[in-house]
Short mmCIF file of C-alpha atoms in Angstrom, two decimals:
data_model
loop_
_atom_site.label_atom_id
_atom_site.label_comp_id
_atom_site.label_asym_id
_atom_site.label_seq_id
_atom_site.Cartn_x
_atom_site.Cartn_y
_atom_site.Cartn_z
CA MET A 6 0.00 0.00 0.00
CA ASP A 7 1.21 3.46 -0.87
CA GLU A 8 1.99 5.14 2.46
CA THR A 9 1.88 8.67 1.03
CA PRO A 10 -1.07 10.49 2.66
CA ASP A 11 -3.93 11.16 0.31
CA GLU A 12 -4.77 14.76 -0.55
CA PRO A 13 -7.10 16.31 2.08
CA ARG A 14 -10.71 16.12 0.99
CA ARG A 15 -12.64 19.36 0.58
CA PRO A 16 -16.41 19.64 0.72
CA ASP A 17 -18.11 19.49 -2.66
CA LYS A 18 -20.71 22.23 -2.75
CA ASP A 19 -22.47 20.52 -5.64
CA ARG A 20 -23.74 17.96 -3.13
CA ARG A 21 -25.60 20.67 -1.28
CA ALA A 22 -28.61 20.83 -3.57
CA GLN A 23 -31.68 21.24 -1.44
CA GLN A 24 -33.39 18.08 -0.29
CA ASN A 25 -37.13 18.53 0.12
CA ASN A 26 -38.09 15.11 1.45
CA PRO A 27 -36.71 14.50 4.92
CA THR A 28 -37.94 10.91 4.95
CA ALA A 29 -34.70 9.62 6.41
CA SER A 30 -35.50 11.16 9.76
CA ASP A 31 -38.81 9.37 9.82
CA ARG A 32 -36.97 6.11 10.38
CA LEU A 33 -36.13 7.29 13.88
CA SER A 34 -38.46 8.40 16.60
CA PRO A 35 -38.10 12.17 17.02
CA PRO A 36 -36.48 13.15 20.31
CA PRO A 37 -39.02 14.57 22.73
CA PRO A 38 -38.34 18.03 24.14
CA ARG A 39 -36.34 17.91 27.32
CA PRO A 40 -35.30 20.51 29.91
CA GLN A 41 -32.35 22.42 28.59
CA GLU A 42 -30.17 21.94 31.64
CA GLN A 43 -30.46 18.17 31.26
CA ASP A 44 -29.63 18.17 27.58
CA LYS A 45 -26.17 19.58 27.68
CA TYR A 46 -23.06 17.68 28.51
CA GLU A 47 -19.33 17.70 28.17
CA ASP A 48 -16.68 15.10 28.50
CA GLU A 49 -13.21 15.00 29.77
CA ASN A 50 -11.62 11.85 30.84
CA LEU A 51 -8.55 9.95 30.05
CA ALA A 52 -6.54 7.29 31.74
CA PRO A 53 -3.92 4.60 31.25
CA THR A 54 -4.70 1.87 28.77
CA ARG A 55 -4.68 -1.90 29.30
CA ARG A 56 -2.53 -2.52 26.28
CA GLY A 57 0.57 -0.98 27.72
CA ILE A 58 3.01 0.79 25.48
CA LEU A 59 2.09 3.69 23.27
CA ASN A 60 3.25 3.66 19.69
CA ARG A 61 6.09 6.13 19.85
CA ARG A 62 7.42 6.11 16.34
CA ARG A 63 6.06 9.54 15.54
CA LEU A 64 6.81 10.94 18.97
CA ALA A 65 10.44 10.27 18.25
CA ALA A 66 10.05 12.07 14.95
CA ALA A 67 9.85 15.79 14.42
CA GLY A 68 6.59 16.36 16.18
CA VAL A 69 3.58 15.46 18.19
CA ALA A 70 -0.04 16.19 17.37
CA VAL A 71 -2.93 15.35 19.60
CA VAL A 72 -6.57 15.34 18.68
CA LEU A 73 -8.98 15.27 21.56
CA LEU A 74 -12.62 15.30 20.72
CA GLY A 75 -15.13 14.87 23.35
CA GLY A 76 -18.68 14.31 23.34
CA ALA A 77 -20.87 12.15 21.41
CA THR A 78 -23.66 10.99 19.38
CA ALA A 79 -25.60 10.87 22.57
CA LEU A 80 -25.98 14.52 21.89
CA MET A 81 -27.07 13.75 18.52
CA LEU A 82 -30.45 12.40 19.40
CA ASN A 83 -30.21 13.34 22.99
CA GLY A 84 -30.15 17.09 23.13
CA ARG A 85 -27.42 19.59 23.87
CA ASP A 86 -24.46 18.88 26.04
CA ASP A 87 -23.34 21.95 27.93
CA GLY A 88 -24.96 21.32 31.27
CA ALA A 89 -25.68 25.02 31.67
CA ALA A 90 -26.62 27.89 29.45
CA SER A 91 -23.69 30.02 28.37
CA PRO A 92 -23.67 33.81 28.27
CA SER A 93 -24.02 35.40 24.88
CA ASP A 94 -21.08 36.71 22.91
CA ASP A 95 -21.92 40.14 21.54
CA ASN A 96 -18.67 40.49 19.64
CA ARG A 97 -19.87 39.07 16.32
CA SER A 98 -18.21 39.91 12.99
CA SER A 99 -20.17 40.55 9.82
CA GLN A 100 -17.50 39.47 7.34
CA LYS A 101 -18.61 36.73 4.95
CA ASP A 102 -15.94 36.67 2.26
CA GLY A 103 -12.20 36.90 1.95
CA ALA A 104 -9.55 36.07 4.55
CA PRO A 105 -10.64 35.09 8.06
CA GLU A 106 -11.51 38.10 10.18
CA ARG A 107 -10.25 38.37 13.74
CA SER A 108 -11.89 40.21 16.57
CA GLY A 109 -11.42 40.44 20.31
CA THR A 110 -10.43 42.71 23.16
CA LYS A 111 -7.01 42.19 24.63
CA GLY A 112 -6.86 41.94 28.38
CA GLU A 113 -10.38 40.58 28.71
CA SER A 114 -9.92 37.07 27.35
CA ASP A 115 -7.34 34.64 26.01
CA TRP A 116 -9.60 34.02 23.01
CA GLN A 117 -9.68 35.76 19.65
CA LYS A 118 -12.66 35.23 17.39
CA ILE A 119 -11.94 34.11 13.81
CA VAL A 120 -14.57 34.43 11.06
CA PRO A 121 -13.58 32.29 8.04
CA GLY A 122 -16.40 33.53 5.78
CA GLY A 123 -16.89 31.82 2.42
CA ASP A 124 -19.37 28.93 2.51
CA CYS A 125 -19.19 28.63 6.31
CA GLN A 126 -22.47 29.15 8.17
CA CYS A 127 -24.60 27.86 11.01
CA ALA A 128 -27.86 25.93 10.69
CA ASP A 129 -29.97 29.07 10.33
CA GLY A 130 -27.61 30.62 7.77
CA SER A 131 -26.00 32.92 10.31
CA GLU A 132 -22.30 33.55 10.68
CA PHE A 133 -19.95 30.74 11.68
CA ALA A 134 -16.81 31.51 13.65
CA PHE A 135 -14.23 29.79 15.79
CA TRP A 136 -11.89 31.04 18.50
CA GLU A 137 -8.11 31.04 18.79
CA ARG A 138 -5.89 31.17 21.85
CA HIS A 139 -2.30 31.70 20.76
CA ALA A 140 0.45 30.21 22.94
CA ASP A 141 3.17 27.72 21.96
CA PRO A 142 2.92 27.43 18.15
CA THR A 143 4.46 23.95 18.16
CA LYS A 144 1.73 22.50 20.38
CA VAL A 145 -1.87 22.97 19.32
CA VAL A 146 -5.24 21.75 20.54
CA LEU A 147 -8.13 21.58 18.09
CA TYR A 148 -11.07 21.58 20.47
CA LEU A 149 -14.34 20.38 18.99
CA ASP A 150 -17.05 21.53 21.34
CA GLY A 151 -20.37 19.76 21.71
CA GLY A 152 -23.58 21.33 20.50
CA GLY A 153 -26.22 18.67 19.95
CA ALA A 154 -27.84 17.35 16.79
CA CYS A 155 -31.23 17.30 15.12
CA VAL A 156 -33.15 15.00 12.78
CA ASP A 157 -36.60 16.50 12.07
CA ALA A 158 -38.69 19.67 12.08
CA THR A 159 -39.24 19.51 15.84
CA SER A 160 -35.65 18.93 16.95
CA CYS A 161 -34.18 21.24 14.27
CA ALA A 162 -36.51 24.21 14.93
CA PHE A 163 -34.93 27.63 15.42
CA THR A 164 -36.53 28.10 18.82
CA GLY A 165 -35.21 28.88 22.27
CA GLU A 166 -32.84 31.60 23.39
CA ALA A 167 -29.28 32.50 22.38
CA GLY A 168 -29.34 30.28 19.31
CA GLU A 169 -30.09 27.01 21.04
CA ASN A 170 -33.08 24.75 21.51
CA PRO A 171 -33.17 21.65 23.76
CA SER A 172 -31.71 19.49 20.97
CA TYR A 173 -28.88 21.54 19.50
CA ASN A 174 -27.22 24.90 18.89
CA TRP A 175 -28.46 26.43 15.63
CA SER A 176 -26.35 29.59 15.85
CA LEU A 177 -23.40 30.90 17.84
CA ALA A 178 -25.33 33.70 19.54
CA GLY A 179 -24.73 32.22 22.99
CA GLU A 180 -21.26 30.76 22.45
CA ASN A 181 -18.43 31.81 24.76
CA PRO A 182 -15.26 29.71 25.12
CA ASP A 183 -14.57 31.38 28.48
CA PHE A 184 -17.65 29.67 29.94
CA PRO A 185 -17.46 27.69 32.15
CA GLY A 186 -13.69 27.91 31.74
CA GLY A 187 -12.70 25.01 33.98
CA GLY A 188 -10.95 21.72 33.30
CA ILE A 189 -8.51 21.81 30.41
CA LEU A 190 -9.72 25.32 29.54
CA ASP A 191 -8.40 26.71 32.84
CA PHE A 192 -5.03 27.94 31.61
CA ASP A 193 -4.03 29.37 35.00
CA ARG A 194 -3.79 25.94 36.63
CA PRO A 195 -0.18 24.75 36.93
CA ASP A 196 -1.36 21.11 36.69
CA ASN A 197 -3.17 21.65 33.37
CA PRO A 198 -1.28 19.53 30.80
CA PHE A 199 -2.52 21.90 28.08
CA ALA A 200 -1.69 25.18 29.82
CA ASN A 201 0.90 26.27 27.26
CA TYR A 202 -0.84 24.88 24.16
CA SER A 203 -2.32 27.05 21.46
CA PHE A 204 -6.03 26.33 21.02
CA LEU A 205 -8.49 26.45 18.15
CA TYR A 206 -11.96 26.21 19.67
CA MET A 207 -14.68 25.12 17.24
CA ALA A 208 -18.28 25.30 18.42
CA SER A 209 -20.96 23.20 16.72
CA CYS A 210 -23.97 25.06 15.31
CA THR A 211 -25.23 22.82 12.49
CA GLY A 212 -26.93 19.87 14.20
CA ASP A 213 -24.85 17.25 12.36
CA LEU A 214 -21.94 16.49 14.71
CA ASP A 215 -19.55 18.45 12.47
CA LEU A 216 -20.04 15.93 9.66
CA GLY A 217 -22.75 17.35 7.39
CA ASN A 218 -22.70 19.11 4.04
CA ILE A 219 -26.29 19.43 2.83
CA THR A 220 -29.23 21.84 2.87
CA ARG A 221 -32.36 20.19 4.24
CA ASP A 222 -35.94 21.49 4.04
CA TYR A 223 -37.79 20.05 7.05
CA SER A 224 -40.94 22.08 6.39
CA VAL A 225 -42.14 25.04 4.36
CA GLU A 226 -40.90 27.35 7.12
CA LEU A 227 -37.75 25.48 8.16
CA THR A 228 -34.61 25.11 6.04
CA VAL A 229 -31.53 23.89 7.89
CA GLU A 230 -27.93 24.15 6.76
CA HIS A 231 -26.26 20.94 7.91
CA ASN A 232 -22.90 22.54 7.18
CA GLY A 233 -20.65 21.10 9.90
CA PHE A 234 -18.07 19.51 7.66
CA VAL A 235 -17.72 22.67 5.58
CA ASN A 236 -17.13 24.70 8.77
CA GLY A 237 -14.74 22.10 10.13
CA THR A 238 -12.73 22.04 6.92
CA ALA A 239 -12.19 25.79 7.22
CA VAL A 240 -10.82 25.29 10.75
CA LEU A 241 -8.56 22.46 9.57
CA ASP A 242 -7.22 24.64 6.78
CA TYR A 243 -6.57 27.47 9.24
CA LEU A 244 -4.71 25.07 11.52
CA ALA A 245 -2.47 23.87 8.70
CA GLU A 246 -1.79 27.41 7.44
CA HIS A 247 -1.10 29.11 10.76
CA TYR A 248 0.63 26.25 12.60
CA PRO A 249 2.68 24.55 9.87
CA HIS A 250 5.49 23.62 12.28
CA ALA A 251 3.28 22.11 14.99
CA ARG A 252 4.88 19.10 16.57
CA GLN A 253 1.96 18.25 18.82
CA VAL A 254 -1.56 18.85 17.64
CA VAL A 255 -4.28 18.08 20.10
CA VAL A 256 -7.79 18.16 18.79
CA VAL A 257 -9.79 18.21 21.98
CA GLY A 258 -13.47 17.65 21.62
CA LYS A 259 -16.40 17.49 23.91
CA THR A 260 -19.51 15.35 23.66
CA GLY A 261 -20.81 15.59 20.09
CA GLY A 262 -17.33 16.37 18.83
CA SER A 263 -16.02 12.94 19.78
CA VAL A 264 -18.07 11.21 17.09
CA ALA A 265 -16.22 13.05 14.32
CA ALA A 266 -12.93 13.15 16.23
CA PRO A 267 -11.23 10.24 14.46
CA VAL A 268 -12.17 11.58 11.03
CA TYR A 269 -10.80 15.01 11.87
CA GLY A 270 -7.75 13.35 13.37
CA GLY A 271 -6.98 11.60 10.12
CA LEU A 272 -7.47 14.83 8.19
CA VAL A 273 -5.11 16.69 10.53
CA ALA A 274 -2.52 13.96 9.96
CA ASP A 275 -2.89 14.44 6.20
CA ARG A 276 -2.28 18.18 6.50
CA LEU A 277 0.52 17.99 9.09
CA PRO A 278 2.24 14.65 8.41
CA ASP A 279 5.29 15.44 10.58
CA ALA A 280 3.24 16.08 13.72
CA GLN A 281 2.26 13.44 16.23
CA LEU A 282 -1.51 13.16 16.37
CA THR A 283 -3.62 11.85 19.21
CA VAL A 284 -7.38 11.47 18.92
CA PHE A 285 -9.23 11.47 22.22
CA GLY A 286 -12.99 11.08 22.20
CA ALA A 287 -15.04 11.51 25.33
CA GLN A 288 -18.38 9.89 26.04
CA SER A 289 -19.38 8.40 22.73
CA GLY A 290 -17.87 4.98 23.36
CA ALA A 291 -21.28 3.33 23.72
CA PHE A 292 -22.70 4.33 20.36
CA PRO A 293 -23.06 1.19 18.29
CA ASP A 294 -22.72 0.42 14.62
CA LEU A 295 -26.33 0.38 13.39
CA PRO A 296 -26.51 0.09 9.56
CA ASP A 297 -30.03 1.54 9.32
CA PHE A 298 -29.02 4.56 11.37
CA ASN A 299 -25.77 4.93 9.45
CA GLU A 300 -27.61 5.08 6.15
CA ALA A 301 -30.70 7.06 7.20
CA ILE A 302 -29.17 9.77 9.37
CA LEU A 303 -25.42 9.92 8.80
CA GLY A 304 -25.67 9.06 5.13
CA ASP A 305 -28.94 10.49 3.80
CA LEU A 306 -30.17 13.15 6.22
CA TRP A 307 -26.88 14.93 6.89
CA GLY A 308 -24.90 13.98 3.78
CA THR A 309 -22.05 12.61 5.89
CA TYR A 310 -21.20 9.67 3.65
CA GLY A 311 -20.22 11.99 0.79
CA ASN A 312 -17.72 13.74 3.09
CA MET A 313 -15.77 10.68 4.13
CA PRO A 314 -12.11 11.03 3.11
CA ASP A 315 -11.02 9.21 -0.03
CA TRP A 316 -8.36 7.27 1.84
CA LYS A 317 -7.35 4.03 0.19
CA VAL A 318 -8.54 2.04 3.20
CA ASN A 319 -12.08 3.39 2.63
CA LYS A 320 -12.48 1.88 -0.82
CA GLY A 321 -15.61 -0.25 -1.12
CA LEU A 322 -17.36 0.98 2.03
CA THR A 323 -21.01 2.00 1.70
CA ALA A 324 -23.10 4.40 3.77
CA ARG A 325 -24.37 1.45 5.82
CA ASP A 326 -20.78 0.60 6.77
CA TRP A 327 -19.96 4.04 8.14
CA GLY A 328 -21.03 3.63 11.76
CA ILE A 329 -19.46 5.46 14.68
CA PRO A 330 -16.96 2.72 15.62
CA ARG A 331 -15.96 2.61 11.95
CA PHE A 332 -14.69 6.21 12.17
CA TRP A 333 -12.03 5.03 14.62
CA ILE A 334 -11.14 1.99 12.58
CA GLN A 335 -10.71 3.76 9.26
CA ALA A 336 -8.69 6.65 10.66
CA GLY A 337 -6.45 4.22 12.54
CA LEU A 338 -5.91 2.04 9.49
CA HIS A 339 -5.26 5.10 7.33
CA ASP A 340 -2.51 6.34 9.66
CA PRO A 341 -1.41 3.75 12.23
CA ASP A 342 0.76 6.33 13.98
CA ILE A 343 -2.25 8.24 15.28
CA VAL A 344 -2.66 7.66 19.01
CA MET A 345 -6.31 6.81 19.69
CA ALA A 346 -7.89 7.32 23.10
CA ARG A 347 -11.31 7.72 24.69
CA PHE A 348 -13.06 8.43 28.01
CA ASP A 349 -16.51 7.26 29.14
CA TYR A 350 -18.57 6.99 32.27
CA ALA A 351 -19.85 3.44 32.54
CA TYR A 352 -23.50 4.46 32.73
CA ASP A 353 -23.78 8.00 31.41
CA PRO A 354 -27.56 8.59 31.16
CA HIS A 355 -27.13 11.02 28.27
CA ALA A 356 -25.27 8.37 26.31
CA ALA A 357 -27.96 5.82 27.13
CA ARG A 358 -30.68 8.06 25.74
CA GLY A 359 -28.59 8.64 22.65
CA VAL A 360 -28.23 4.91 22.03
CA GLU A 361 -31.97 4.44 22.38
CA ARG A 362 -32.75 7.25 19.96
CA MET A 363 -30.37 5.73 17.47
CA GLY A 364 -32.47 2.58 17.66
CA GLY A 365 -30.10 0.61 19.90
CA ASP A 366 -30.50 -1.24 23.18
CA ALA A 367 -29.04 0.70 26.13
CA THR A 368 -29.91 -1.88 28.78
CA ASP A 369 -26.22 -2.42 29.57
CA LEU A 370 -24.27 0.64 28.48
CA LEU A 371 -20.94 -0.61 29.81
CA ALA A 372 -21.25 -3.78 27.75
CA LEU A 373 -21.70 -1.63 24.63
CA ILE A 374 -18.64 0.44 25.48
CA ASP A 375 -16.47 -2.63 25.98
CA ALA A 376 -17.84 -4.35 22.87
CA ASN A 377 -17.15 -1.32 20.66
CA GLU A 378 -13.59 -1.10 21.91
CA ALA A 379 -13.10 -4.81 21.26
CA THR A 380 -14.41 -4.37 17.70
CA ILE A 381 -12.06 -1.46 17.04
CA GLU A 382 -9.06 -3.34 18.33
CA ALA A 383 -9.99 -6.54 16.49
CA ALA A 384 -9.69 -4.49 13.29
CA GLY A 385 -6.08 -3.72 14.19
CA VAL A 386 -6.44 -0.28 15.82
CA VAL A 387 -5.29 0.27 19.41
CA GLN A 388 -7.72 2.42 21.37
CA HIS A 389 -6.43 3.56 24.75
CA SER A 390 -9.28 4.01 27.18
CA TYR A 391 -10.31 5.36 30.56
CA THR A 392 -13.66 4.08 31.80
CA ALA A 393 -14.96 5.68 34.99
CA PRO A 394 -17.71 4.32 37.26
CA GLY A 395 -21.16 5.74 37.73
CA ALA A 396 -23.89 7.56 35.85
CA GLU A 397 -22.30 10.97 35.53
CA HIS A 398 -21.72 13.09 32.49
CA GLN A 399 -19.44 16.16 32.32
CA ILE A 400 -15.66 16.17 32.60
CA LEU A 401 -13.53 18.16 30.12
CA ASP A 402 -14.21 21.77 31.06
CA ILE A 403 -14.97 21.33 34.74
CA ASP A 404 -12.60 20.87 37.68
CA LYS A 405 -13.54 17.21 38.03
CA PHE A 406 -11.03 16.61 35.25
CA TYR A 407 -8.36 17.08 37.94
CA GLU A 408 -10.24 15.18 40.65
CA MET A 409 -11.16 12.04 38.67
CA GLU A 410 -9.33 8.94 39.90
CA VAL A 411 -10.01 5.29 39.03
CA ASN A 412 -7.99 2.36 40.37
CA GLY A 413 -5.42 4.77 41.79
CA VAL A 414 -4.86 6.51 38.44
CA ARG A 415 -5.73 10.20 38.16
CA LEU A 416 -7.21 11.23 34.84
CA VAL A 417 -5.03 14.32 34.56
CA ASP A 418 -1.89 12.22 35.11
CA TRP A 419 -3.04 9.68 32.54
CA VAL A 420 -3.59 12.38 29.97
CA GLU A 421 -0.21 13.94 30.70
CA SER A 422 1.50 10.57 30.23
CA LEU A 423 -0.42 9.99 27.02
CA LEU A 424 0.73 13.30 25.59
CA ALA A 425 4.31 12.65 26.65
CA GLY A 426 4.38 9.34 24.79
CA GLU A 427 4.94 7.36 27.99
CA PRO A 428 3.62 3.80 28.35
CA VAL A 429 0.04 3.86 29.59
CA ASP A 430 -2.45 1.15 30.49
CA ASP A 431 -6.18 1.25 30.02
CA VAL A 432 -8.05 2.29 33.12
CA HIS A 433 -11.34 0.47 33.68
CA CYS A 434 -13.55 0.66 36.73
CA GLU A 435 -13.92 -2.58 38.71
CA GLN A 436 -17.06 -1.62 40.61
CA CYS A 437 -18.74 0.39 37.88
CA GLY A 438 -22.17 0.90 39.42
CA GLY A 439 -25.37 1.24 37.46
#
């Protein structure tokens, strides 16, 4: 097999012809409205892996790149993931074309808002932006924030306040990377393994887990731009252009971002082949491979299948094959030097609802998590994992990231060892609760 990375795939706007028959969503039961504070969640967990030694070939090379994406498909049919409403960001740029526009007030925040313009937009057609925190240019985190997902006229409606309904964020009106500002986003903590990393913070506002590229008419009054992959490609291109000498790239994602994390990880590796890449997904480990769901929602409704990279290892796969565990497998086979890792709570209730809305059986969530990991590794891809006990949810941007400990292994220490290329073992709860 030719080991030369394939050319990065760009979205094909010709695929975005309007679709006026949202029948694919009818194959799933629409998610009932739920209280907003229950619908948001974030993930942040890592820990030593059972397999032992990390592949260090690329760590010994010129660089290190880490992709951490948290979150999950649980969001996808489960509602938003933040856990609390965020204050609105009034500093919105109006630029739509040309070079990315930057805005921000020095002294008030570490973050600078970047508006890529072009074809980028949120679900309602409003402006898409991402945020940059500039620190060490050789170490970069691409942080894919959660933001929910939608599948029909009810869940996709442009209702609620600050650009968010109980299912997903449809604009960035309420987005603020300083909120809540804990966990790995607390850059003042001396024990934060990412304190000196540059960050690109990408918020989701398209209801498609950062994987879509299609315009969908759900009703006469409701047209939704499932534009996540177009937006994400702009962020990837910015990363490659502005951090060409990155040695460590960490794409950190939360909740819904972890579903697309392996795909984005492979695309980062294509753009920055000399960097060490680590993909870390939080709280989507339970989402199963369901061919009907893969085809109806990922493939048809959001147009995800058409965005899958044209890597040689993907030849012959159909929309029914592209389930969530498959994202890990294909990215790992495409570039075996990518370090793959995940975090999950054994019985996260948000993840359980997501599995059910996908059409799966969430009776034993931990069994699904373990089975998915076994499937990924049976395909020849090592997935380092940290599985915590209980039925909790948030982790990445809250202080529990530093307090989490399972079997004597602190999550923050496990993550630090993972980034340093040190041997790590999987961490798995023994008394996992229910």
